[in-house]
Amino acid sequence: MRDQKAAFHQLARELQGLNHVRLVLDAPLACYTRFALGGPAGLLIDAADPVTFSRALSLANSSGLPVAVIGGGTNLVAADEGFPGVILRYTSGRIKREGRRILADAGASLDELVEFAIEHGLGGVETLARIPGWVGGAVYGNAGAYGHSISERVSSVAVTDGATRMEMPAAACEFAYRQSVFKRRKDWVILSVCLELEPADPALLKDTAAKIRSERDAKFPADMKCAGSIFKNLLVDQLPAGLIASIPPCLIREGKIPAGWFLEQVGAKGMQRGGMRVADYHANLIYNAGGGTARELRRLIAELKKRVQDRFGLELEEEIQFLGFFPDEGSSA
């Protein structure tokens, strides 16, 4: 432990001379996640310049310490014990227009990107309004809502592994429902994305976004300590025909069935374990009602998954990401 602490301090000293960098030793991860869960990370590095970030990533990778890169923390569950390593965040939030394209850095707010596009009369991302978090995380998880995902508009993604910067065309990103190549290749860290949009009436775009924001604000208040939906929706083409026949047809949209429907059938609404609670109005929403812990959240998730498995024979898959847990813990802790 003492040697590890010394390693954090040594790395911090090596990074102090870099521009546009912020260092936090023993960083409380609860302050960097929307769930407000998680113990300390040995060292947190915020870098707002791509060259600085790449250098910091390279030094961290060479330190022998565990390394993880995160974004805005809106879809992240950090362990109560924290993370015994280095956390990096690329915090540049630049957004600019080039004709019908928008270039956005990974640290930009996704909702600010939506607003920027609307102001410039560019359509294609307005349905992403009020999805919390950063652009990098949205690309990483192929965020979406109301039948659309960000991947539909991605032209290319700039990434770094700490040594080399690469421009990846959308076809190389392996986008699928809430998936991308970056979930598999965690050594490729997103720096920015280029989006190809369509000219549109700003007033119509603004109206669409306003309606969506109103709906999302009602379900996910800004002060609610949650990550939005916990589980991915189910793809119809991956379900048994007999099960599909038992599901109300009105629930099947864009080839998906809401995970919340299955959860509602097994009595998820209002369930609570410690300080973690399933919303009374949304079976796929878990929030920190006060004093909750990551262990309680994972216990609740495991119970919900078991109920659905026992009733429907389905394995629900989490949308949220986990940090600092042992690999064999899964979601059953």
CSV table of C-alpha atoms in Angstrom, one decimal:
chain,number,residue,atom,x,y,z
A,1,MET,CA,0.0,0.0,0.0
A,2,ARG,CA,2.8,2.4,0.9
A,3,ASP,CA,4.7,1.6,-2.3
A,4,GLN,CA,1.5,2.2,-4.3
A,5,LYS,CA,0.8,5.5,-2.6
A,6,ALA,CA,4.4,6.5,-3.4
A,7,ALA,CA,3.8,5.6,-7.0
A,8,PHE,CA,0.7,7.9,-7.2
A,9,HIS,CA,2.8,10.8,-5.8
A,10,GLN,CA,5.6,10.1,-8.2
A,11,LEU,CA,3.3,10.0,-11.2
A,12,ALA,CA,1.7,13.3,-10.0
A,13,ARG,CA,5.1,14.9,-9.8
A,14,GLU,CA,5.8,13.8,-13.4
A,15,LEU,CA,2.6,15.3,-14.6
A,16,GLN,CA,2.7,18.6,-12.8
A,17,GLY,CA,4.7,20.3,-15.5
A,18,LEU,CA,2.1,19.6,-18.2
A,19,ASN,CA,-0.2,22.3,-19.5
A,20,HIS,CA,-4.0,22.2,-19.0
A,21,VAL,CA,-3.9,19.4,-16.4
A,22,ARG,CA,-5.6,19.0,-13.0
A,23,LEU,CA,-4.5,16.4,-10.5
A,24,VAL,CA,-6.4,15.1,-7.5
A,25,LEU,CA,-4.8,12.5,-5.2
A,26,ASP,CA,-7.3,10.2,-3.3
A,27,ALA,CA,-10.1,11.6,-5.5
A,28,PRO,CA,-13.6,10.7,-4.1
A,29,LEU,CA,-15.3,9.0,-7.0
A,30,ALA,CA,-18.7,9.7,-5.5
A,31,CYS,CA,-18.1,13.3,-6.6
A,32,TYR,CA,-17.5,12.2,-10.2
A,33,THR,CA,-20.5,9.9,-10.8
A,34,ARG,CA,-24.2,10.8,-11.0
A,35,PHE,CA,-25.1,8.0,-8.7
A,36,ALA,CA,-22.9,9.7,-6.0
A,37,LEU,CA,-21.4,6.3,-5.3
A,38,GLY,CA,-17.8,5.2,-4.9
A,39,GLY,CA,-14.7,5.4,-2.7
A,40,PRO,CA,-11.4,7.1,-3.6
A,41,ALA,CA,-9.2,6.7,-6.7
A,42,GLY,CA,-5.5,6.9,-6.1
A,43,LEU,CA,-5.0,9.7,-8.6
A,44,LEU,CA,-7.5,11.5,-10.9
A,45,ILE,CA,-6.1,13.3,-13.9
A,46,ASP,CA,-8.1,15.8,-15.9
A,47,ALA,CA,-6.5,17.0,-19.1
A,48,ALA,CA,-8.1,19.6,-21.4
A,49,ASP,CA,-5.6,19.4,-24.2
A,50,PRO,CA,-5.2,16.4,-26.6
A,51,VAL,CA,-1.4,16.4,-26.5
A,52,THR,CA,-1.4,16.7,-22.7
A,53,PHE,CA,-4.0,13.9,-22.4
A,54,SER,CA,-2.0,11.6,-24.6
A,55,ARG,CA,1.1,12.3,-22.6
A,56,ALA,CA,-0.7,11.7,-19.3
A,57,LEU,CA,-2.2,8.5,-20.6
A,58,SER,CA,1.2,7.3,-21.8
A,59,LEU,CA,2.8,8.0,-18.4
A,60,ALA,CA,0.0,6.4,-16.5
A,61,ASN,CA,0.2,3.3,-18.7
A,62,SER,CA,3.9,3.1,-18.0
A,63,SER,CA,3.5,3.5,-14.2
A,64,GLY,CA,2.5,-0.1,-13.5
A,65,LEU,CA,-0.6,1.2,-11.8
A,66,PRO,CA,-4.2,0.2,-12.8
A,67,VAL,CA,-5.5,2.7,-15.3
A,68,ALA,CA,-9.1,3.6,-16.3
A,69,VAL,CA,-10.5,6.4,-18.5
A,70,ILE,CA,-14.0,7.8,-17.7
A,71,GLY,CA,-16.2,10.6,-18.9
A,72,GLY,CA,-18.9,12.5,-17.2
A,73,GLY,CA,-19.7,9.6,-14.8
A,74,THR,CA,-23.4,9.6,-15.6
A,75,ASN,CA,-23.5,5.9,-16.6
A,76,LEU,CA,-20.9,4.7,-14.1
A,77,VAL,CA,-21.0,2.7,-10.8
A,78,ALA,CA,-17.8,3.0,-8.8
A,79,ALA,CA,-17.0,0.5,-6.0
A,80,ASP,CA,-17.5,1.6,-2.4
A,81,GLU,CA,-13.8,0.7,-1.9
A,82,GLY,CA,-12.9,3.0,-4.8
A,83,PHE,CA,-10.4,2.3,-7.5
A,84,PRO,CA,-6.8,1.4,-6.6
A,85,GLY,CA,-5.3,3.1,-9.7
A,86,VAL,CA,-5.3,6.1,-12.0
A,87,ILE,CA,-8.4,7.7,-13.4
A,88,LEU,CA,-8.1,9.9,-16.5
A,89,ARG,CA,-10.7,12.2,-18.0
A,90,TYR,CA,-10.3,14.2,-21.2
A,91,THR,CA,-12.2,17.4,-20.3
A,92,SER,CA,-12.0,19.5,-23.5
A,93,GLY,CA,-15.5,20.6,-24.4
A,94,ARG,CA,-14.8,22.3,-27.7
A,95,ILE,CA,-17.6,22.2,-30.3
A,96,LYS,CA,-17.3,23.7,-33.8
A,97,ARG,CA,-19.1,23.7,-37.1
A,98,GLU,CA,-17.6,22.9,-40.5
A,99,GLY,CA,-20.4,23.2,-43.0
A,100,ARG,CA,-22.9,20.4,-42.4
A,101,ARG,CA,-20.5,18.8,-40.0
A,102,ILE,CA,-20.0,19.3,-36.3
A,103,LEU,CA,-16.7,18.5,-34.5
A,104,ALA,CA,-17.1,17.9,-30.8
A,105,ASP,CA,-14.5,17.0,-28.2
A,106,ALA,CA,-15.1,14.0,-25.9
A,107,GLY,CA,-15.5,16.3,-22.9
A,108,ALA,CA,-18.3,18.4,-24.4
A,109,SER,CA,-21.7,18.1,-22.8
A,110,LEU,CA,-24.0,16.0,-25.0
A,111,ASP,CA,-26.9,18.4,-24.3
A,112,GLU,CA,-24.8,21.4,-25.3
A,113,LEU,CA,-23.9,19.6,-28.5
A,114,VAL,CA,-27.6,19.2,-29.2
A,115,GLU,CA,-28.2,22.9,-28.5
A,116,PHE,CA,-25.3,23.9,-30.7
A,117,ALA,CA,-26.7,21.9,-33.6
A,118,ILE,CA,-30.1,23.4,-33.2
A,119,GLU,CA,-28.8,26.9,-33.1
A,120,HIS,CA,-26.9,26.3,-36.4
A,121,GLY,CA,-30.0,24.7,-38.1
A,122,LEU,CA,-28.5,21.2,-38.3
A,123,GLY,CA,-30.7,18.3,-37.6
A,124,GLY,CA,-30.0,14.7,-36.6
A,125,VAL,CA,-29.1,14.8,-32.9
A,126,GLU,CA,-32.2,16.6,-31.5
A,127,THR,CA,-33.6,13.4,-30.1
A,128,LEU,CA,-30.5,13.1,-27.8
A,129,ALA,CA,-31.7,16.2,-25.9
A,130,ARG,CA,-31.2,16.0,-22.2
A,131,ILE,CA,-29.3,12.7,-22.2
A,132,PRO,CA,-26.8,13.5,-19.5
A,133,GLY,CA,-23.0,13.0,-19.8
A,134,TRP,CA,-20.3,13.8,-22.3
A,135,VAL,CA,-20.0,13.3,-26.0
A,136,GLY,CA,-17.2,10.7,-25.6
A,137,GLY,CA,-19.3,8.6,-23.4
A,138,ALA,CA,-22.2,8.9,-25.8
A,139,VAL,CA,-20.1,7.6,-28.6
A,140,TYR,CA,-18.6,4.8,-26.4
A,141,GLY,CA,-22.0,3.5,-25.5
A,142,ASN,CA,-23.8,4.5,-28.7
A,143,ALA,CA,-26.3,6.5,-26.7
A,144,GLY,CA,-29.7,7.1,-28.1
A,145,ALA,CA,-33.4,7.7,-27.4
A,146,TYR,CA,-36.7,8.0,-29.2
A,147,GLY,CA,-35.6,5.5,-31.9
A,148,HIS,CA,-32.3,7.1,-32.8
A,149,SER,CA,-28.7,6.7,-31.7
A,150,ILE,CA,-25.7,8.9,-32.1
A,151,SER,CA,-24.0,6.4,-34.4
A,152,GLU,CA,-26.5,7.3,-37.2
A,153,ARG,CA,-24.6,10.7,-37.5
A,154,VAL,CA,-21.0,9.7,-36.7
A,155,SER,CA,-18.7,10.2,-39.7
A,156,SER,CA,-15.4,9.5,-37.9
A,157,VAL,CA,-13.9,9.3,-34.4
A,158,ALA,CA,-10.5,10.5,-33.3
A,159,VAL,CA,-8.8,8.2,-30.7
A,160,THR,CA,-5.5,7.8,-29.0
A,161,ASP,CA,-3.8,5.0,-27.2
A,162,GLY,CA,-1.3,7.4,-25.6
A,163,ALA,CA,1.3,6.9,-28.3
A,164,THR,CA,-0.6,7.3,-31.5
A,165,ARG,CA,-3.6,9.3,-32.6
A,166,MET,CA,-6.0,7.7,-35.1
A,167,GLU,CA,-9.0,8.8,-37.2
A,168,MET,CA,-11.5,5.9,-37.4
A,169,PRO,CA,-14.3,6.0,-39.9
A,170,ALA,CA,-17.7,5.1,-38.5
A,171,ALA,CA,-17.6,1.7,-40.2
A,172,ALA,CA,-14.6,0.7,-38.1
A,173,CYS,CA,-16.4,1.6,-34.8
A,174,GLU,CA,-18.6,-1.5,-34.8
A,175,PHE,CA,-21.7,0.4,-33.7
A,176,ALA,CA,-24.7,-1.6,-32.6
A,177,TYR,CA,-27.4,-1.1,-30.1
A,178,ARG,CA,-25.6,0.5,-27.1
A,179,GLN,CA,-22.4,-1.0,-28.4
A,180,SER,CA,-19.2,0.1,-30.0
A,181,VAL,CA,-15.7,-1.2,-30.6
A,182,PHE,CA,-14.5,1.0,-27.8
A,183,LYS,CA,-16.1,-1.2,-25.2
A,184,ARG,CA,-13.9,-4.0,-26.4
A,185,ARG,CA,-10.8,-1.9,-27.2
A,186,LYS,CA,-10.5,0.1,-24.0
A,187,ASP,CA,-7.0,1.1,-25.0
A,188,TRP,CA,-8.5,3.3,-27.8
A,189,VAL,CA,-9.6,6.5,-26.0
A,190,ILE,CA,-12.0,8.8,-27.7
A,191,LEU,CA,-10.8,12.4,-28.2
A,192,SER,CA,-13.4,13.8,-30.5
A,193,VAL,CA,-16.1,12.9,-33.0
A,194,CYS,CA,-17.2,14.3,-36.4
A,195,LEU,CA,-20.9,14.2,-37.0
A,196,GLU,CA,-22.6,14.6,-40.4
A,197,LEU,CA,-25.9,16.4,-40.0
A,198,GLU,CA,-28.7,17.7,-42.2
A,199,PRO,CA,-29.9,21.3,-42.7
A,200,ALA,CA,-33.2,21.8,-40.9
A,201,ASP,CA,-35.5,24.5,-39.6
A,202,PRO,CA,-34.1,25.6,-36.2
A,203,ALA,CA,-37.6,26.3,-34.9
A,204,LEU,CA,-38.8,22.8,-35.6
A,205,LEU,CA,-35.6,21.3,-34.1
A,206,LYS,CA,-36.0,23.4,-31.0
A,207,ASP,CA,-39.6,22.3,-30.6
A,208,THR,CA,-38.7,18.6,-30.9
A,209,ALA,CA,-35.9,19.0,-28.4
A,210,ALA,CA,-38.1,21.0,-26.0
A,211,LYS,CA,-40.7,18.3,-25.9
A,212,ILE,CA,-38.1,15.6,-25.3
A,213,ARG,CA,-36.4,17.6,-22.6
A,214,SER,CA,-39.8,18.1,-20.9
A,215,GLU,CA,-40.5,14.3,-21.0
A,216,ARG,CA,-37.0,13.4,-19.7
A,217,ASP,CA,-37.1,16.0,-17.0
A,218,ALA,CA,-40.3,14.5,-15.7
A,219,LYS,CA,-38.7,11.0,-15.6
A,220,PHE,CA,-35.1,11.9,-14.6
A,221,PRO,CA,-35.0,15.2,-12.6
A,222,ALA,CA,-31.7,16.9,-12.6
A,223,ASP,CA,-31.1,16.3,-8.9
A,224,MET,CA,-31.9,12.6,-9.1
A,225,LYS,CA,-28.9,10.5,-8.4
A,226,CYS,CA,-29.4,7.9,-11.1
A,227,ALA,CA,-28.0,6.8,-14.5
A,228,GLY,CA,-31.3,6.7,-16.4
A,229,SER,CA,-32.2,3.3,-17.6
A,230,ILE,CA,-30.3,0.5,-15.9
A,231,PHE,CA,-30.8,-2.3,-18.4
A,232,LYS,CA,-30.8,-2.5,-22.2
A,233,ASN,CA,-34.0,-3.0,-24.0
A,234,LEU,CA,-34.5,-6.5,-25.6
A,235,LEU,CA,-34.1,-7.0,-29.3
A,236,VAL,CA,-37.0,-8.8,-30.8
A,237,ASP,CA,-35.0,-10.9,-33.2
A,238,GLN,CA,-33.1,-12.4,-30.3
A,239,LEU,CA,-36.2,-13.5,-28.3
A,240,PRO,CA,-38.1,-16.8,-28.6
A,241,ALA,CA,-41.2,-16.6,-30.8
A,242,GLY,CA,-43.4,-18.0,-28.0
A,243,LEU,CA,-42.3,-15.2,-25.6
A,244,ILE,CA,-42.9,-12.5,-28.3
A,245,ALA,CA,-46.4,-13.8,-28.8
A,246,SER,CA,-47.2,-13.1,-25.1
A,247,ILE,CA,-46.1,-9.5,-25.3
A,248,PRO,CA,-48.5,-6.7,-26.1
A,249,PRO,CA,-47.8,-5.7,-29.7
A,250,CYS,CA,-47.9,-2.0,-28.8
A,251,LEU,CA,-44.7,-2.4,-26.8
A,252,ILE,CA,-42.6,-3.5,-29.8
A,253,ARG,CA,-41.0,-0.4,-31.3
A,254,GLU,CA,-38.0,-0.2,-33.7
A,255,GLY,CA,-37.5,-4.0,-33.1
A,256,LYS,CA,-37.1,-3.6,-29.4
A,257,ILE,CA,-39.1,-4.4,-26.3
A,258,PRO,CA,-38.6,-2.2,-23.2
A,259,ALA,CA,-36.7,-3.9,-20.4
A,260,GLY,CA,-39.0,-2.0,-18.1
A,261,TRP,CA,-42.0,-4.1,-19.1
A,262,PHE,CA,-40.4,-7.3,-18.0
A,263,LEU,CA,-39.2,-5.7,-14.8
A,264,GLU,CA,-42.7,-4.4,-14.1
A,265,GLN,CA,-44.1,-7.9,-14.5
A,266,VAL,CA,-41.9,-9.1,-11.7
A,267,GLY,CA,-42.8,-6.4,-9.2
A,268,ALA,CA,-39.7,-4.1,-9.6
A,269,LYS,CA,-41.4,-0.8,-9.1
A,270,GLY,CA,-40.7,0.6,-5.6
A,271,MET,CA,-38.2,-2.1,-4.6
A,272,GLN,CA,-35.6,-0.9,-2.3
A,273,ARG,CA,-32.4,-2.3,-0.9
A,274,GLY,CA,-30.7,0.0,1.6
A,275,GLY,CA,-30.5,3.5,0.0
A,276,MET,CA,-31.0,2.3,-3.6
A,277,ARG,CA,-34.6,2.3,-4.9
A,278,VAL,CA,-36.5,1.4,-8.1
A,279,ALA,CA,-38.7,4.3,-9.1
A,280,ASP,CA,-42.4,3.9,-8.4
A,281,TYR,CA,-43.2,5.1,-12.0
A,282,HIS,CA,-40.4,3.5,-14.0
A,283,ALA,CA,-39.3,-0.1,-13.4
A,284,ASN,CA,-36.0,0.3,-15.3
A,285,LEU,CA,-34.8,3.3,-13.2
A,286,ILE,CA,-32.8,2.9,-10.0
A,287,TYR,CA,-31.7,5.9,-8.0
A,288,ASN,CA,-29.8,6.7,-4.8
A,289,ALA,CA,-32.6,7.7,-2.4
A,290,GLY,CA,-30.0,8.8,0.2
A,291,GLY,CA,-27.0,7.0,1.7
A,292,GLY,CA,-27.0,4.3,-0.9
A,293,THR,CA,-23.9,2.2,-1.6
A,294,ALA,CA,-22.6,0.5,-4.8
A,295,ARG,CA,-22.9,-2.8,-3.0
A,296,GLU,CA,-26.6,-2.2,-2.4
A,297,LEU,CA,-27.1,-1.2,-6.0
A,298,ARG,CA,-25.4,-4.3,-7.3
A,299,ARG,CA,-27.5,-6.5,-4.9
A,300,LEU,CA,-30.7,-4.9,-6.2
A,301,ILE,CA,-29.6,-5.3,-9.8
A,302,ALA,CA,-28.8,-9.0,-9.2
A,303,GLU,CA,-32.2,-9.6,-7.6
A,304,LEU,CA,-34.0,-7.9,-10.5
A,305,LYS,CA,-32.1,-10.0,-13.1
A,306,LYS,CA,-32.9,-13.2,-11.2
A,307,ARG,CA,-36.6,-12.4,-11.1
A,308,VAL,CA,-36.7,-11.8,-14.8
A,309,GLN,CA,-34.6,-14.9,-15.5
A,310,ASP,CA,-36.9,-17.0,-13.4
A,311,ARG,CA,-40.1,-15.7,-14.9
A,312,PHE,CA,-39.2,-15.2,-18.5
A,313,GLY,CA,-35.9,-17.1,-19.0
A,314,LEU,CA,-34.2,-13.9,-20.1
A,315,GLU,CA,-30.8,-12.5,-19.1
A,316,LEU,CA,-31.1,-8.7,-18.8
A,317,GLU,CA,-27.9,-6.8,-19.7
A,318,GLU,CA,-26.9,-3.7,-17.9
A,319,GLU,CA,-26.4,-0.4,-19.8
A,320,ILE,CA,-24.3,1.0,-16.9
A,321,GLN,CA,-20.6,0.4,-16.5
A,322,PHE,CA,-18.7,-0.7,-13.4
A,323,LEU,CA,-15.4,0.5,-12.0
A,324,GLY,CA,-13.3,-0.9,-9.3
A,325,PHE,CA,-15.0,-4.3,-8.8
A,326,PHE,CA,-13.3,-7.6,-9.1
A,327,PRO,CA,-13.9,-9.2,-12.5
A,328,ASP,CA,-15.7,-12.2,-11.0
A,329,GLU,CA,-18.1,-10.1,-9.0
A,330,GLY,CA,-20.3,-9.5,-12.1
A,331,SER,CA,-23.4,-7.7,-10.8
A,332,SER,CA,-24.1,-10.1,-8.0
A,333,ALA,CA,-22.3,-8.4,-5.2
